[in-house]
Coordinates of C-alpha atoms in Angstrom, one line a residue:
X5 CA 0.0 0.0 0.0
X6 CA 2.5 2.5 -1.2
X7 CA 1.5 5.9 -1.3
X8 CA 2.4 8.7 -4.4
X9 CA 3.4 12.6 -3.7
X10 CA 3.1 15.2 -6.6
X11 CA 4.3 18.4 -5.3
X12 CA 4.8 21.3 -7.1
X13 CA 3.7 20.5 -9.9
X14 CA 1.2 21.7 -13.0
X15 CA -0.7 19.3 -15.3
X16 CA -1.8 21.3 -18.9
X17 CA -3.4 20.7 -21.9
X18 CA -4.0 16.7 -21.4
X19 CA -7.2 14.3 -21.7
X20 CA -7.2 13.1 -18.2
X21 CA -4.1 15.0 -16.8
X22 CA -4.0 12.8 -13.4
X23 CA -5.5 9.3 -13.5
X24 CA -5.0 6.7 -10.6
X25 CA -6.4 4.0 -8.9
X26 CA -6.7 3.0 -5.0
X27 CA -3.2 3.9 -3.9
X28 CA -2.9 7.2 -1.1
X29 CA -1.8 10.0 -2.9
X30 CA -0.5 13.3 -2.1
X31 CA -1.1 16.9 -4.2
X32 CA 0.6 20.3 -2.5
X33 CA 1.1 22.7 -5.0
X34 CA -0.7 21.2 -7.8
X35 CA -2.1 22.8 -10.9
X36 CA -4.8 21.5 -13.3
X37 CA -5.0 23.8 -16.1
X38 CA -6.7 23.5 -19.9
X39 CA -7.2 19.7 -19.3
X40 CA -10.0 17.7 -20.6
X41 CA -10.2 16.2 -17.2
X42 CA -8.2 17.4 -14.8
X43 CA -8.3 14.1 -12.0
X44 CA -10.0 10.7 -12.6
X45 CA -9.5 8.1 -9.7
X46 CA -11.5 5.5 -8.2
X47 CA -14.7 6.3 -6.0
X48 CA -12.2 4.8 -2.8
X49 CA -9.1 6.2 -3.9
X50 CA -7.4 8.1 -0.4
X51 CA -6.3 11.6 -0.2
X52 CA -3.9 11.9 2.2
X53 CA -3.4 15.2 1.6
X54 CA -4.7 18.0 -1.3
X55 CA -3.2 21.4 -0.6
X56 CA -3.1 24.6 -2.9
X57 CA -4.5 22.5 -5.7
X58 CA -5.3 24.9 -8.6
X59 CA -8.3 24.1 -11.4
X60 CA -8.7 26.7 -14.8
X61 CA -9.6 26.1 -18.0
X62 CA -10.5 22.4 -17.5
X63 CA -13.9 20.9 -18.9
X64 CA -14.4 19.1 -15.8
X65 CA -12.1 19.1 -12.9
X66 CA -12.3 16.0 -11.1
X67 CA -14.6 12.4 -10.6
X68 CA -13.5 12.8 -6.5
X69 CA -13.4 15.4 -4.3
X70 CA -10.4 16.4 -3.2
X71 CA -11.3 18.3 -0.4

């Protein structure tokens, strides 16, 4: 049960910019920007954390809610 960490960084001009499964994952800094989908993940998939994450010009911004 690994967890991920994306910090600092910015996702643009992508179909489905971030797309994971059921693993913990981590977003500080994080910006979704002119995506078709900014995050897909599983209806269970753990935050452990979502800090100054960032949506614009995305068609839809994510199938979760990160905060």
């Amino acid at each position: 049960t690994a967890s991920s960490s994306i910090i600092g960084a910015t996702f643009r001009y992508s179909k489905k910019a971030l797309n994971y499964g059921s693993r913990p994952i981590n977003l500080n800094n994080v910006r979704f920007s002119n995506n078709t989908l900014g995050v897909s993940a599983n209806a269970d998939a753990p935050i452990l954390r979502a800090s100054g994450v960032t949506f614009d010009g995305n068609t839809a911004t994510s199938t979760i809610n990160l905060f």
